PDB file of C-alpha atoms in Angstrom:
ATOM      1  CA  UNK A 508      29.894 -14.972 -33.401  1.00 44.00           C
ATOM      2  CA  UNK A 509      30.002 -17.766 -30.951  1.00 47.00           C
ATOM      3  CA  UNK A 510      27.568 -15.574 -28.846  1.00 50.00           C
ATOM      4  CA  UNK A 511      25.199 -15.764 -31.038  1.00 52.00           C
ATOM      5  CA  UNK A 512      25.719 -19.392 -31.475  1.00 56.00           C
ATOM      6  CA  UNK A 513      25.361 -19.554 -27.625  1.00 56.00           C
ATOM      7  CA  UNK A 514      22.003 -17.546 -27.154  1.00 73.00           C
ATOM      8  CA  UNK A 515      20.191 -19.343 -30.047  1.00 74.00           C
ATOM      9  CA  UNK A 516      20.786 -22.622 -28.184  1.00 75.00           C
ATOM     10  CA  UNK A 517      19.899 -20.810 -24.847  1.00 69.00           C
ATOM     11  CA  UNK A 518      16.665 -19.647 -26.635  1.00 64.00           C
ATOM     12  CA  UNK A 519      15.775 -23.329 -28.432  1.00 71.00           C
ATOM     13  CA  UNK A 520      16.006 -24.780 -24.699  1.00 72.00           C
ATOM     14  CA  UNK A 521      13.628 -22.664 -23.198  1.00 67.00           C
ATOM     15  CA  UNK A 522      11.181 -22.561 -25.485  1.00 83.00           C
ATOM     16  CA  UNK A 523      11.150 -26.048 -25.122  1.00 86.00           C
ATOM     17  CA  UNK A 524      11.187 -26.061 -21.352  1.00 87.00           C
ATOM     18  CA  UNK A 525       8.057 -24.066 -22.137  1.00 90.00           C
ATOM     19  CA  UNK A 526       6.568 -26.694 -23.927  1.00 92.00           C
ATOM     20  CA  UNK A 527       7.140 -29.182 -21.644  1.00 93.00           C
ATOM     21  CA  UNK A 528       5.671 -27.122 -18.424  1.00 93.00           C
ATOM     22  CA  UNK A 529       2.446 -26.260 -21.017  1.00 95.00           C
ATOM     23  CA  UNK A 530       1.857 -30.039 -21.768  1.00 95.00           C
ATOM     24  CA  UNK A 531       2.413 -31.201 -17.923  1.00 95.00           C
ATOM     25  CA  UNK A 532      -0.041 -28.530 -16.479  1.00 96.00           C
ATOM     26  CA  UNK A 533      -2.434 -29.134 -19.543  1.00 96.00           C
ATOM     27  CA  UNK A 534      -1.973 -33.642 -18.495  1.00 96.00           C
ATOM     28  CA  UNK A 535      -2.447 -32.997 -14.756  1.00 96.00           C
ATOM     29  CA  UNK A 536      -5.007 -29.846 -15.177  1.00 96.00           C
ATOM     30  CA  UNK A 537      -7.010 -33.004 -17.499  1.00 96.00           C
ATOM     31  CA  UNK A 538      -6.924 -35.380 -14.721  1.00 95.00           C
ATOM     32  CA  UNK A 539      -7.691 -33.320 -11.773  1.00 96.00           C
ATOM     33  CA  UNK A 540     -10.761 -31.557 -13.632  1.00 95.00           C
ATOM     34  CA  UNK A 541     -11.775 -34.868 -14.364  1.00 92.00           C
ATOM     35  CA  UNK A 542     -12.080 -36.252 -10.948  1.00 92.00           C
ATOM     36  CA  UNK A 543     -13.245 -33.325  -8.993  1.00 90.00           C
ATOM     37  CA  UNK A 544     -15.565 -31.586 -11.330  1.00 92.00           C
ATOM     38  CA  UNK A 545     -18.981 -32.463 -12.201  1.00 89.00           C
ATOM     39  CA  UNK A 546     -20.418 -31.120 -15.267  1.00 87.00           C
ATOM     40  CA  UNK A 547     -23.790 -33.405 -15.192  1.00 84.00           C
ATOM     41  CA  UNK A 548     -23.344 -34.725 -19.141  1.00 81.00           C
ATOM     42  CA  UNK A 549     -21.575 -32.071 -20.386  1.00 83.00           C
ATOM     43  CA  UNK A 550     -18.097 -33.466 -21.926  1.00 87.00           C
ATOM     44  CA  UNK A 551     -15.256 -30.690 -20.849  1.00 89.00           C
ATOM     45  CA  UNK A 552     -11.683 -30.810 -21.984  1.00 90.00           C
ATOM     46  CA  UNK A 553      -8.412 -28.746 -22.391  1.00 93.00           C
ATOM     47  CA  UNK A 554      -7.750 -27.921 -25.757  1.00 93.00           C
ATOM     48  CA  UNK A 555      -4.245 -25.827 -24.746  1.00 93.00           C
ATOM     49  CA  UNK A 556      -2.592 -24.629 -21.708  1.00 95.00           C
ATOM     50  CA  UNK A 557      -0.439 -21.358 -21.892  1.00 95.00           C
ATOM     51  CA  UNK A 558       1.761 -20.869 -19.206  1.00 94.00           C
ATOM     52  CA  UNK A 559       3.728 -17.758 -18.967  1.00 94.00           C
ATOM     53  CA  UNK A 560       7.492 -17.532 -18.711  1.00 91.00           C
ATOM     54  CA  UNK A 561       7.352 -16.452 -15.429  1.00 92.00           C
ATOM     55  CA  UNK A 562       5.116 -19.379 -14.073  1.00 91.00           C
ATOM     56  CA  UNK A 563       2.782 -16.634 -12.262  1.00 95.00           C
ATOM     57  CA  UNK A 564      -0.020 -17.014 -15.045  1.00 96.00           C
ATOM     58  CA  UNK A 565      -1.192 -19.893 -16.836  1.00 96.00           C
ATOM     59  CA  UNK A 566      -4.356 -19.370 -19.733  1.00 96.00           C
ATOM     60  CA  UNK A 567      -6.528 -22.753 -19.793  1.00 96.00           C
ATOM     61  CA  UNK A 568      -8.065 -23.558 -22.977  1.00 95.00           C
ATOM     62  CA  UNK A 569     -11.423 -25.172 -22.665  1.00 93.00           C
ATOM     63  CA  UNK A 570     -13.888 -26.781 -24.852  1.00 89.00           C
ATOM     64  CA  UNK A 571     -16.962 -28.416 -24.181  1.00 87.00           C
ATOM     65  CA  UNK A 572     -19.220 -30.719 -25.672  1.00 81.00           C
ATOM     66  CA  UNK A 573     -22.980 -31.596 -25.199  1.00 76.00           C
ATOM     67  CA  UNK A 574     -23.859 -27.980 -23.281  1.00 69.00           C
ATOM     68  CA  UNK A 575     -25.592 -25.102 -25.174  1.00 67.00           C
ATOM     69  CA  UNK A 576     -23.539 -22.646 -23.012  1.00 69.00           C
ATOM     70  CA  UNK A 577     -20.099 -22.932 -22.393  1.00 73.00           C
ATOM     71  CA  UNK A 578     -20.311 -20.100 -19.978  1.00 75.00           C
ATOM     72  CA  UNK A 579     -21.302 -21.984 -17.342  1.00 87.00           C
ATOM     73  CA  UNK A 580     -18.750 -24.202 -17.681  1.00 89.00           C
ATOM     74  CA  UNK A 581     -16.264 -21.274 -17.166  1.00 91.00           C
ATOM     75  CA  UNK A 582     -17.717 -20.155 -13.915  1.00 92.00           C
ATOM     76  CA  UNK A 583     -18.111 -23.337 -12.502  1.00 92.00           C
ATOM     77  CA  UNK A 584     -14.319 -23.813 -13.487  1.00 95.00           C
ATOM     78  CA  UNK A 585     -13.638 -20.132 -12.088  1.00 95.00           C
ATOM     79  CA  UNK A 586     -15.481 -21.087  -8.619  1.00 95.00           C
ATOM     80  CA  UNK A 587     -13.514 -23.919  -8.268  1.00 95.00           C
ATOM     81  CA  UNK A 588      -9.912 -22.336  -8.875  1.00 96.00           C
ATOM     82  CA  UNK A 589      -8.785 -22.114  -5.600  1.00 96.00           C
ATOM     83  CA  UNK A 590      -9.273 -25.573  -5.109  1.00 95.00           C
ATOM     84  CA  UNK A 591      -7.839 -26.492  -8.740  1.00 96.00           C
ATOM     85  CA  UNK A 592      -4.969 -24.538  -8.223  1.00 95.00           C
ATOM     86  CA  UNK A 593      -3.966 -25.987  -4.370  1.00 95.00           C
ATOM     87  CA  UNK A 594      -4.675 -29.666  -6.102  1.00 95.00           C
ATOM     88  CA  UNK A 595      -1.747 -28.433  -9.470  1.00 95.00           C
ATOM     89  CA  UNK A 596       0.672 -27.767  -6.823  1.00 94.00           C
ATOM     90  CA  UNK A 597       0.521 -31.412  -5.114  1.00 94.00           C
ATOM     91  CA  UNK A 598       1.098 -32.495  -8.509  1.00 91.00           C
ATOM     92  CA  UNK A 599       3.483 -30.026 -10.215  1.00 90.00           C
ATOM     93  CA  UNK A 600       6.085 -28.719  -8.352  1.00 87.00           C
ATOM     94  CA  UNK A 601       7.029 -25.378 -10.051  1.00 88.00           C
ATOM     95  CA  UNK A 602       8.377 -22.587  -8.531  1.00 89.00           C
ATOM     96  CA  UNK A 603       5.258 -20.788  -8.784  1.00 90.00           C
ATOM     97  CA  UNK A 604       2.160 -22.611  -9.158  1.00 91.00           C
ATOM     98  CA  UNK A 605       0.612 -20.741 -12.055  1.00 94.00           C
ATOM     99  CA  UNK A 606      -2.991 -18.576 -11.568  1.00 96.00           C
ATOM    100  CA  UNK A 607      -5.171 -20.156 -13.620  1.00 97.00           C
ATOM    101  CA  UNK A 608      -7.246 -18.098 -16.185  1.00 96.00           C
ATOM    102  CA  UNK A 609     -10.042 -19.763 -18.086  1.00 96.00           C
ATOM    103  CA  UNK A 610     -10.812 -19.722 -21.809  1.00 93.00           C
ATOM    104  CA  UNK A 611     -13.843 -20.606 -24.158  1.00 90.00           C
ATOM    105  CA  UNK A 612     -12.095 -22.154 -26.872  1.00 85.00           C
ATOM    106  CA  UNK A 613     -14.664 -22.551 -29.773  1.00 78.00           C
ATOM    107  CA  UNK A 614     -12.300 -23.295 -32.405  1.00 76.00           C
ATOM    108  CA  UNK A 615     -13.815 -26.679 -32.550  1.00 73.00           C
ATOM    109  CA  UNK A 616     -17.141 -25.795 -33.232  1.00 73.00           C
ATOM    110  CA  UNK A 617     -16.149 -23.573 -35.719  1.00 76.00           C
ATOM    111  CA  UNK A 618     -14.083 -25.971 -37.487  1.00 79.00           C
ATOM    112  CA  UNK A 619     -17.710 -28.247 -37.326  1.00 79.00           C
ATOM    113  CA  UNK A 620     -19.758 -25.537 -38.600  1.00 81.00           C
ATOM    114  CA  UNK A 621     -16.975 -25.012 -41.644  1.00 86.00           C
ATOM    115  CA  UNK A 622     -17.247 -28.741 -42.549  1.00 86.00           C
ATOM    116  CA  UNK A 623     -21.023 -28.330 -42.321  1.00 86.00           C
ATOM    117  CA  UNK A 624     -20.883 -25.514 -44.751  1.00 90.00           C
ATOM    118  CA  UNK A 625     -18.545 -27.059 -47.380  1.00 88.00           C
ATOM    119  CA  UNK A 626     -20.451 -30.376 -47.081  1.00 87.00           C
ATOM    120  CA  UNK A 627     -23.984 -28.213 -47.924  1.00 86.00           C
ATOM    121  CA  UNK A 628     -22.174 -26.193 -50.572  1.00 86.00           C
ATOM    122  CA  UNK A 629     -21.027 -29.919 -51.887  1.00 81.00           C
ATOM    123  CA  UNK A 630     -24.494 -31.394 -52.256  1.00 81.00           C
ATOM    124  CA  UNK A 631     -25.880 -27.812 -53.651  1.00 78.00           C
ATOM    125  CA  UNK A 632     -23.321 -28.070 -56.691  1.00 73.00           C
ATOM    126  CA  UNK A 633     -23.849 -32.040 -57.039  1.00 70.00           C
ATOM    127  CA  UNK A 634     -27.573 -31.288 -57.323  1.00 66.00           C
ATOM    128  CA  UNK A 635     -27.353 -28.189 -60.670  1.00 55.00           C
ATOM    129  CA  UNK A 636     -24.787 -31.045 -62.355  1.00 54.00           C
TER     130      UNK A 636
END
């Protein structure tokens, strides 16, 4: 029983270490982005970072704001990984510094387009009252 006890505790603490290495990559990821990468008035940010137990991978969640196509955005991002990644490992010292892998992440707009559609759906039934 005190196994159990034991491996629960074991499992709480590295999920948390987990959360910890997510937030720091996602803070310094921010910052370094910020600095080195020019998106000429488009406003880019990281929604989430997933890094994966092992440290080898790490998924990037990005949104953007104020560009019609996000893709671009991703393969600037993609073209400039090598560099990204070199720059993370000054900052984060990891035992592996994590491969980066970008994401659209258009949960925000969707979220704006939902709000949009209750607000419309809102006025419609104000207007038959």
């Amino acid at each position: 029983m005190a196994e159990a006890g034991v491996s629960q505790k074991r499992l709480h603490n590295m999920k948390h270490r987990q959360l910890r290495v997510n937030e720091l990559v996602k803070r310094e990821l921010s910052g370094i982005i910020a600095r080195e990468i020019n998106f000429e008035g488009a406003l880019v940010s990281i929604n989430a970072v997933d890094v994966a137990p092992d440290l080898k991978r790490a998924r990037v969640f990005i949104s953007t704001l104020g560009v019609d196509n996000g893709g671009n955005v991703i393969d600037k991002l993609e073209a400039h990984r090598p560099a990204l990644q070199a720059e993370l490992s000054r900052h984060v010292v990891l035992k592996y510094t994590p491969h980066l892998i970008f994401h659209l992440d258009e949960s925000i707009k969707r979220g704006a387009r939902v709000l949009e559609i209750l607000d419309d759906l809102g006025k419609r039934d104000g207007q038959h009252e």
